[in-house]
Amino acid sequence: MKKKKVLLIYTGGTIGMVKNHLTGRLEPVDFDNLLSQIPALKKFNCRIDALFFSVPIDSSDAGPETWLKLIKLIEKHYEKYDGFVILHGTDTMAYSASALSFMIEDLQKPIVFTGSQLPLEMIRTDGKENLITSIEIASSDKAPKEVCIYFEDLLLRGNRTTKFSSEHFDAFKSPNFPPLAEAGVHIEYNPKFYLPANRKKTQFHKTVSDKIAVITFYPGIREDQVTGVLENENNKGIVLQTFGSGNIPNQDWLRRALDKAIQEGKLILNTTHCIDGGVEQGKYENSAILSEVGAISGLDISLEAAVTKMMFLLGTYSTAKAKRLLAEVLSGEMETNQ
Ligand code: ASP
């Protein structure tokens, strides 16, 4: 049997950082050197090649530029490798994984994001297991051909995850979608939850728009705060984080402001700030307002997926097409049967 090949891409994050004993801060280091200290990597029955960002970043600095860099690297090496493992800081990993899930269309190979809460150089690190199991998954024929996050025993669909804990090793949750695999003594794959296999040629999209904004509702939000965002010329798409199953205050000024923004051609996506469950627009009078003005229901989409889907669609298609696709499931990011 042909030996499998996995490409490891190190972008930065805690996993590869070392404590600077003078400042007490965690700083990125020479990752090549760190890898050489993990003898288990040599025992794999697959070839592992590694690429590093020349300047490793804290993932709080990751954004569209990072996503494009990753997409270009994966496209360049796509034919040569059977799977990809991306080492990334945990803070914005769910955003990067979501962005790639939309920007790489008809993916035919596994892309597994992972990282750690404690650096690899620390004795109690969670990074070693995360890294080793991610490589095992990326080189397996049984793995989903999707963008995933592997963290603390669970393989999750990337665009369904959210960083949940800054303290515990199980830092990520996927409240609205079951794990694609669970690692114990064996790795148990759950193919019934995979995206359907497709034979289309993989497309690597390379445009995103930053002309979006998020409004998080809270009791007592002021009119000028909302209209400031809705009326800003630079915001072509606005993600609303609303209450419960998609509700907003029943105020005339708010209805007028949303109506005006939509009439001007802005896209409004209604998502809930509950991490579990989704929007049911029209269930209450306070969400029917959103249907009446023409806001799109984000169903049970996460904030990370909503933001990156909006950025991808507005950067890639006409507003009319972006509006239509916002309501459609592109990469398993939301349920349709609510
Ligand atoms: N601040 C780090 C980062 O996201 C945290 C981590 O990697 O866990 O890059």
mmCIF file of C-alpha atoms in Angstrom, residues 13-305:
data_model
loop_
_atom_site.group_PDB
_atom_site.id
_atom_site.type_symbol
_atom_site.label_atom_id
_atom_site.label_comp_id
_atom_site.label_asym_id
_atom_site.label_seq_id
_atom_site.Cartn_x
_atom_site.Cartn_y
_atom_site.Cartn_z
ATOM 1 C CA GLY A 13 -0.499 29.722 18.823
ATOM 2 C CA THR A 14 0.216 28.320 22.261
ATOM 3 C CA ILE A 15 1.152 24.856 20.999
ATOM 4 C CA GLY A 16 4.505 26.087 19.697
ATOM 5 C CA MET A 17 5.193 28.787 22.264
ATOM 6 C CA VAL A 18 7.804 28.793 25.005
ATOM 7 C CA LYS A 19 7.779 30.796 28.233
ATOM 8 C CA ASN A 20 10.228 33.674 28.195
ATOM 9 C CA HIS A 21 11.595 33.518 31.730
ATOM 10 C CA LEU A 22 12.547 37.198 31.732
ATOM 11 C CA THR A 23 9.116 38.566 30.803
ATOM 12 C CA GLY A 24 6.987 35.594 31.944
ATOM 13 C CA ARG A 25 5.132 35.742 28.601
ATOM 14 C CA LEU A 26 4.488 32.945 26.114
ATOM 15 C CA GLU A 27 6.308 33.621 22.838
ATOM 16 C CA PRO A 28 6.417 31.706 19.535
ATOM 17 C CA VAL A 29 9.647 29.745 18.929
ATOM 18 C CA ASP A 30 11.466 27.678 16.331
ATOM 19 C CA PHE A 31 8.809 25.049 15.744
ATOM 20 C CA ASP A 32 11.080 22.799 13.679
ATOM 21 C CA ASN A 33 13.220 22.358 16.743
ATOM 22 C CA LEU A 34 10.184 21.571 18.905
ATOM 23 C CA LEU A 35 8.935 18.927 16.473
ATOM 24 C CA SER A 36 12.280 17.180 16.567
ATOM 25 C CA GLN A 37 11.649 16.621 20.279
ATOM 26 C CA ILE A 38 8.572 14.459 19.615
ATOM 27 C CA PRO A 39 9.971 11.023 18.730
ATOM 28 C CA ALA A 40 6.452 9.597 18.207
ATOM 29 C CA LEU A 41 6.228 11.563 14.958
ATOM 30 C CA LYS A 42 8.911 9.330 13.464
ATOM 31 C CA LYS A 43 6.910 6.204 14.271
ATOM 32 C CA PHE A 44 4.003 7.085 11.984
ATOM 33 C CA ASN A 45 3.553 4.873 8.992
ATOM 34 C CA CYS A 46 3.053 7.976 6.869
ATOM 35 C CA ARG A 47 5.272 10.719 5.574
ATOM 36 C CA ILE A 48 4.892 14.005 7.452
ATOM 37 C CA ASP A 49 6.214 17.191 5.916
ATOM 38 C CA ALA A 50 6.032 20.487 7.770
ATOM 39 C CA LEU A 51 5.737 24.115 6.692
ATOM 40 C CA PHE A 52 5.914 27.084 9.046
ATOM 41 C CA PHE A 53 4.677 30.655 8.834
ATOM 42 C CA SER A 54 7.915 32.654 8.737
ATOM 43 C CA VAL A 55 6.539 34.787 11.564
ATOM 44 C CA PRO A 56 4.300 32.630 13.801
ATOM 45 C CA ILE A 57 1.265 34.521 15.046
ATOM 46 C CA ASP A 58 -0.985 34.576 18.058
ATOM 47 C CA SER A 59 -4.346 33.710 16.521
ATOM 48 C CA SER A 60 -5.796 36.983 17.798
ATOM 49 C CA ASP A 61 -3.838 38.422 14.859
ATOM 50 C CA ALA A 62 -5.305 35.928 12.381
ATOM 51 C CA GLY A 63 -7.855 37.128 9.840
ATOM 52 C CA PRO A 64 -8.558 37.165 6.108
ATOM 53 C CA GLU A 65 -4.839 37.472 5.300
ATOM 54 C CA THR A 66 -4.095 34.312 7.292
ATOM 55 C CA TRP A 67 -6.961 32.424 5.657
ATOM 56 C CA LEU A 68 -5.678 33.379 2.196
ATOM 57 C CA LYS A 69 -2.153 32.344 3.099
ATOM 58 C CA LEU A 70 -3.440 28.940 4.244
ATOM 59 C CA ILE A 71 -5.619 28.489 1.168
ATOM 60 C CA LYS A 72 -2.708 29.286 -1.157
ATOM 61 C CA LEU A 73 -0.449 26.815 0.677
ATOM 62 C CA ILE A 74 -3.075 24.065 0.592
ATOM 63 C CA GLU A 75 -3.829 24.700 -3.098
ATOM 64 C CA LYS A 76 -0.126 24.590 -3.961
ATOM 65 C CA HIS A 77 0.358 21.244 -2.203
ATOM 66 C CA TYR A 78 -3.124 19.805 -2.668
ATOM 67 C CA GLU A 79 -2.293 17.042 -5.153
ATOM 68 C CA LYS A 80 0.817 15.884 -3.286
ATOM 69 C CA TYR A 81 -0.792 15.185 0.122
ATOM 70 C CA ASP A 82 -3.593 12.981 1.413
ATOM 71 C CA GLY A 83 -4.456 15.261 4.304
ATOM 72 C CA PHE A 84 -3.530 18.500 6.035
ATOM 73 C CA VAL A 85 -3.028 19.393 9.695
ATOM 74 C CA ILE A 86 -3.042 23.077 10.605
ATOM 75 C CA LEU A 87 -1.556 24.077 13.945
ATOM 76 C CA HIS A 88 -3.297 27.273 14.980
ATOM 77 C CA GLY A 89 -3.932 29.265 18.139
ATOM 78 C CA THR A 90 -7.203 28.380 19.809
ATOM 79 C CA ASP A 91 -8.539 31.932 20.179
ATOM 80 C CA THR A 92 -9.753 32.282 16.587
ATOM 81 C CA MET A 93 -9.398 28.716 15.362
ATOM 82 C CA ALA A 94 -13.170 28.376 14.922
ATOM 83 C CA TYR A 95 -13.152 31.458 12.635
ATOM 84 C CA SER A 96 -10.269 30.196 10.482
ATOM 85 C CA ALA A 97 -11.767 26.706 10.217
ATOM 86 C CA SER A 98 -15.159 28.192 9.286
ATOM 87 C CA ALA A 99 -13.595 30.515 6.690
ATOM 88 C CA LEU A 100 -11.722 27.649 5.018
ATOM 89 C CA SER A 101 -14.850 25.484 5.012
ATOM 90 C CA PHE A 102 -16.536 28.080 2.774
ATOM 91 C CA MET A 103 -13.546 29.202 0.739
ATOM 92 C CA ILE A 104 -12.447 25.697 -0.259
ATOM 93 C CA GLU A 105 -15.408 24.357 -2.196
ATOM 94 C CA ASP A 106 -15.872 20.646 -2.898
ATOM 95 C CA LEU A 107 -12.997 19.628 -0.672
ATOM 96 C CA GLN A 108 -11.808 16.047 -1.294
ATOM 97 C CA LYS A 109 -9.268 15.687 1.538
ATOM 98 C CA PRO A 110 -9.326 16.109 5.323
ATOM 99 C CA ILE A 111 -8.081 19.407 6.756
ATOM 100 C CA VAL A 112 -7.691 19.154 10.540
ATOM 101 C CA PHE A 113 -7.084 22.224 12.678
ATOM 102 C CA THR A 114 -5.593 21.660 16.104
ATOM 103 C CA GLY A 115 -3.599 23.437 18.793
ATOM 104 C CA SER A 116 -3.349 23.279 22.552
ATOM 105 C CA GLN A 117 -4.057 25.015 25.826
ATOM 106 C CA LEU A 118 -0.536 24.331 27.121
ATOM 107 C CA PRO A 119 2.625 24.573 24.993
ATOM 108 C CA LEU A 120 4.252 21.373 23.677
ATOM 109 C CA GLU A 121 7.340 22.115 25.752
ATOM 110 C CA MET A 122 5.381 21.770 29.032
ATOM 111 C CA ILE A 123 5.159 18.394 30.739
ATOM 112 C CA ARG A 124 1.362 18.510 31.110
ATOM 113 C CA THR A 125 0.829 19.667 27.533
ATOM 114 C CA ASP A 126 -2.352 18.668 25.744
ATOM 115 C CA GLY A 127 -0.588 19.533 22.475
ATOM 116 C CA LYS A 128 1.137 16.211 21.959
ATOM 117 C CA GLU A 129 -2.021 14.106 21.927
ATOM 118 C CA ASN A 130 -3.873 16.704 19.848
ATOM 119 C CA LEU A 131 -1.075 16.814 17.285
ATOM 120 C CA ILE A 132 -0.520 13.057 17.055
ATOM 121 C CA THR A 133 -4.200 12.155 16.784
ATOM 122 C CA SER A 134 -4.780 14.910 14.218
ATOM 123 C CA ILE A 135 -2.026 13.441 12.028
ATOM 124 C CA GLU A 136 -3.502 9.983 12.440
ATOM 125 C CA ILE A 137 -6.925 11.308 11.363
ATOM 126 C CA ALA A 138 -5.579 13.351 8.434
ATOM 127 C CA SER A 139 -3.854 10.245 7.067
ATOM 128 C CA SER A 140 -6.844 7.924 7.478
ATOM 129 C CA ASP A 141 -9.105 6.779 4.647
ATOM 130 C CA LYS A 142 -11.960 6.857 7.149
ATOM 131 C CA ALA A 143 -11.625 10.574 7.918
ATOM 132 C CA PRO A 144 -14.247 13.084 6.745
ATOM 133 C CA LYS A 145 -13.154 15.107 3.716
ATOM 134 C CA GLU A 146 -14.029 18.274 5.570
ATOM 135 C CA VAL A 147 -12.441 21.157 7.457
ATOM 136 C CA CYS A 148 -12.483 19.961 11.074
ATOM 137 C CA ILE A 149 -11.138 20.842 14.479
ATOM 138 C CA TYR A 150 -9.601 18.075 16.562
ATOM 139 C CA PHE A 151 -9.309 18.907 20.247
ATOM 140 C CA GLU A 152 -9.281 16.781 23.394
ATOM 141 C CA ASP A 153 -10.666 13.526 21.961
ATOM 142 C CA LEU A 154 -13.238 15.002 19.591
ATOM 143 C CA LEU A 155 -13.175 15.644 15.874
ATOM 144 C CA LEU A 156 -15.710 18.399 15.203
ATOM 145 C CA ARG A 157 -16.970 20.017 12.013
ATOM 146 C CA GLY A 158 -14.955 23.247 11.916
ATOM 147 C CA ASN A 159 -17.835 25.570 11.058
ATOM 148 C CA ARG A 160 -19.945 24.160 13.924
ATOM 149 C CA THR A 161 -17.404 24.859 16.655
ATOM 150 C CA THR A 162 -16.890 27.630 19.103
ATOM 151 C CA LYS A 163 -14.108 28.214 21.624
ATOM 152 C CA PHE A 164 -15.857 27.471 24.868
ATOM 153 C CA SER A 165 -13.166 27.401 27.557
ATOM 154 C CA SER A 166 -9.956 29.304 28.138
ATOM 155 C CA GLU A 167 -9.179 26.997 31.043
ATOM 156 C CA HIS A 168 -10.089 23.388 30.274
ATOM 157 C CA PHE A 169 -8.408 21.077 27.803
ATOM 158 C CA ASP A 170 -11.723 20.506 26.003
ATOM 159 C CA ALA A 171 -11.643 24.077 24.738
ATOM 160 C CA PHE A 172 -14.099 23.598 21.856
ATOM 161 C CA LYS A 173 -17.751 22.683 21.689
ATOM 162 C CA SER A 174 -20.048 21.943 18.782
ATOM 163 C CA PRO A 175 -23.412 22.334 20.505
ATOM 164 C CA ASN A 176 -25.557 21.967 17.392
ATOM 165 C CA PHE A 177 -23.816 19.105 15.616
ATOM 166 C CA PRO A 178 -22.456 15.732 16.805
ATOM 167 C CA PRO A 179 -18.731 14.870 16.672
ATOM 168 C CA LEU A 180 -17.431 13.424 13.400
ATOM 169 C CA ALA A 181 -15.116 11.141 15.363
ATOM 170 C CA GLU A 182 -14.185 10.338 18.957
ATOM 171 C CA ALA A 183 -10.719 9.230 19.984
ATOM 172 C CA GLY A 184 -10.300 6.768 22.825
ATOM 173 C CA VAL A 185 -8.338 3.543 22.634
ATOM 174 C CA HIS A 186 -9.604 3.479 19.036
ATOM 175 C CA ILE A 187 -10.688 6.344 16.851
ATOM 176 C CA GLU A 188 -14.414 5.847 16.266
ATOM 177 C CA TYR A 189 -15.522 7.637 13.102
ATOM 178 C CA ASN A 190 -19.163 8.675 12.648
ATOM 179 C CA PRO A 191 -19.556 8.711 8.831
ATOM 180 C CA LYS A 192 -23.317 9.134 9.065
ATOM 181 C CA PHE A 193 -22.661 12.743 10.056
ATOM 182 C CA TYR A 194 -20.182 13.516 7.250
ATOM 183 C CA LEU A 195 -20.976 15.866 4.410
ATOM 184 C CA PRO A 196 -21.989 13.860 1.327
ATOM 185 C CA ALA A 197 -19.004 12.809 -0.819
ATOM 186 C CA ASN A 198 -18.685 14.722 -4.048
ATOM 187 C CA ARG A 199 -16.636 14.287 -7.168
ATOM 188 C CA LYS A 200 -16.510 17.913 -8.295
ATOM 189 C CA LYS A 201 -13.162 19.593 -8.784
ATOM 190 C CA THR A 202 -12.036 21.399 -5.639
ATOM 191 C CA GLN A 203 -12.193 25.182 -5.959
ATOM 192 C CA PHE A 204 -10.030 27.523 -3.927
ATOM 193 C CA HIS A 205 -11.738 30.893 -3.509
ATOM 194 C CA LYS A 206 -9.461 33.779 -2.631
ATOM 195 C CA THR A 207 -11.678 36.780 -2.031
ATOM 196 C CA VAL A 208 -13.362 37.941 1.139
ATOM 197 C CA SER A 209 -14.941 41.249 2.078
ATOM 198 C CA ASP A 210 -14.398 43.006 5.384
ATOM 199 C CA LYS A 211 -17.466 45.188 4.798
ATOM 200 C CA ILE A 212 -19.451 43.481 7.493
ATOM 201 C CA ALA A 213 -20.347 44.184 11.112
ATOM 202 C CA VAL A 214 -21.915 42.439 14.096
ATOM 203 C CA ILE A 215 -24.584 43.937 16.358
ATOM 204 C CA THR A 216 -24.955 42.134 19.673
ATOM 205 C CA PHE A 217 -28.247 43.025 21.305
ATOM 206 C CA TYR A 218 -28.535 43.612 25.021
ATOM 207 C CA PRO A 219 -31.389 45.052 27.094
ATOM 208 C CA GLY A 220 -31.324 48.845 26.832
ATOM 209 C CA ILE A 221 -29.245 49.078 23.623
ATOM 210 C CA ARG A 222 -29.400 52.669 22.329
ATOM 211 C CA GLU A 223 -30.825 53.732 18.971
ATOM 212 C CA ASP A 224 -27.658 55.596 17.947
ATOM 213 C CA GLN A 225 -25.544 52.492 18.606
ATOM 214 C CA VAL A 226 -27.649 50.395 16.249
ATOM 215 C CA THR A 227 -28.157 53.030 13.566
ATOM 216 C CA GLY A 228 -24.443 53.906 13.688
ATOM 217 C CA VAL A 229 -23.707 50.395 12.423
ATOM 218 C CA LEU A 230 -26.688 50.018 10.080
ATOM 219 C CA GLU A 231 -26.133 53.392 8.389
ATOM 220 C CA ASN A 232 -22.369 53.044 7.976
ATOM 221 C CA GLU A 233 -21.666 52.961 4.238
ATOM 222 C CA ASN A 234 -18.859 50.469 4.761
ATOM 223 C CA ASN A 235 -21.153 47.822 6.199
ATOM 224 C CA LYS A 236 -22.757 45.817 3.398
ATOM 225 C CA GLY A 237 -23.689 42.866 5.577
ATOM 226 C CA ILE A 238 -24.662 42.862 9.249
ATOM 227 C CA VAL A 239 -24.854 39.824 11.523
ATOM 228 C CA LEU A 240 -27.340 40.335 14.345
ATOM 229 C CA GLN A 241 -26.793 38.421 17.579
ATOM 230 C CA THR A 242 -30.304 38.411 18.910
ATOM 231 C CA PHE A 243 -31.989 37.040 22.023
ATOM 232 C CA GLY A 244 -33.151 33.426 22.401
ATOM 233 C CA SER A 245 -34.797 32.056 19.274
ATOM 234 C CA GLY A 246 -34.044 35.229 17.315
ATOM 235 C CA ASN A 247 -35.862 38.045 19.121
ATOM 236 C CA ILE A 248 -35.163 41.784 19.216
ATOM 237 C CA PRO A 249 -36.792 44.666 21.119
ATOM 238 C CA ASN A 250 -40.153 45.592 19.571
ATOM 239 C CA GLN A 251 -39.304 49.253 18.985
ATOM 240 C CA ASP A 252 -40.431 51.418 16.069
ATOM 241 C CA TRP A 253 -37.009 53.010 15.646
ATOM 242 C CA LEU A 254 -35.419 49.565 15.319
ATOM 243 C CA ARG A 255 -37.929 48.301 12.759
ATOM 244 C CA ARG A 256 -37.461 51.505 10.716
ATOM 245 C CA ALA A 257 -33.663 51.298 10.878
ATOM 246 C CA LEU A 258 -33.577 47.624 9.798
ATOM 247 C CA ASP A 259 -36.135 48.238 7.057
ATOM 248 C CA LYS A 260 -34.116 51.176 5.703
ATOM 249 C CA ALA A 261 -30.854 49.189 5.718
ATOM 250 C CA ILE A 262 -32.467 46.287 3.832
ATOM 251 C CA GLN A 263 -34.132 48.645 1.328
ATOM 252 C CA GLU A 264 -30.661 50.097 0.675
ATOM 253 C CA GLY A 265 -29.436 46.597 -0.267
ATOM 254 C CA LYS A 266 -27.698 45.585 2.964
ATOM 255 C CA LEU A 267 -27.825 41.951 4.021
ATOM 256 C CA ILE A 268 -29.035 41.277 7.551
ATOM 257 C CA LEU A 269 -28.471 37.829 9.043
ATOM 258 C CA ASN A 270 -30.304 36.925 12.244
ATOM 259 C CA THR A 271 -28.338 34.632 14.581
ATOM 260 C CA THR A 272 -28.900 33.861 18.230
ATOM 261 C CA HIS A 273 -26.449 34.584 20.993
ATOM 262 C CA CYS A 274 -27.404 31.204 22.544
ATOM 263 C CA ILE A 275 -24.646 28.788 21.597
ATOM 264 C CA ASP A 276 -27.073 25.854 21.725
ATOM 265 C CA GLY A 277 -30.150 25.902 19.494
ATOM 266 C CA GLY A 278 -31.089 28.343 16.789
ATOM 267 C CA VAL A 279 -33.299 31.065 15.383
ATOM 268 C CA GLU A 280 -36.976 30.411 14.721
ATOM 269 C CA GLN A 281 -37.991 33.618 13.045
ATOM 270 C CA GLY A 282 -41.697 34.275 13.570
ATOM 271 C CA LYS A 283 -42.112 32.102 16.661
ATOM 272 C CA TYR A 284 -42.600 35.275 18.709
ATOM 273 C CA GLU A 285 -43.838 38.690 17.660
ATOM 274 C CA ASN A 286 -40.387 40.000 18.544
ATOM 275 C CA SER A 287 -38.778 37.938 15.798
ATOM 276 C CA ALA A 288 -41.616 38.247 13.261
ATOM 277 C CA ILE A 289 -40.421 41.872 12.871
ATOM 278 C CA LEU A 290 -37.237 40.523 11.332
ATOM 279 C CA SER A 291 -39.113 38.375 8.805
ATOM 280 C CA GLU A 292 -41.337 41.335 7.914
ATOM 281 C CA VAL A 293 -38.411 43.621 7.090
ATOM 282 C CA GLY A 294 -36.621 40.873 5.113
ATOM 283 C CA ALA A 295 -33.819 39.721 7.432
ATOM 284 C CA ILE A 296 -32.442 36.253 6.701
ATOM 285 C CA SER A 297 -32.678 33.607 9.406
ATOM 286 C CA GLY A 298 -29.305 32.118 10.302
ATOM 287 C CA LEU A 299 -31.084 29.109 11.887
ATOM 288 C CA ASP A 300 -28.568 27.416 14.209
ATOM 289 C CA ILE A 301 -25.398 28.880 12.646
ATOM 290 C CA SER A 302 -22.579 29.881 15.018
ATOM 291 C CA LEU A 303 -21.292 33.458 15.163
ATOM 292 C CA GLU A 304 -17.940 32.305 13.734
ATOM 293 C CA ALA A 305 -19.618 30.640 10.749
#
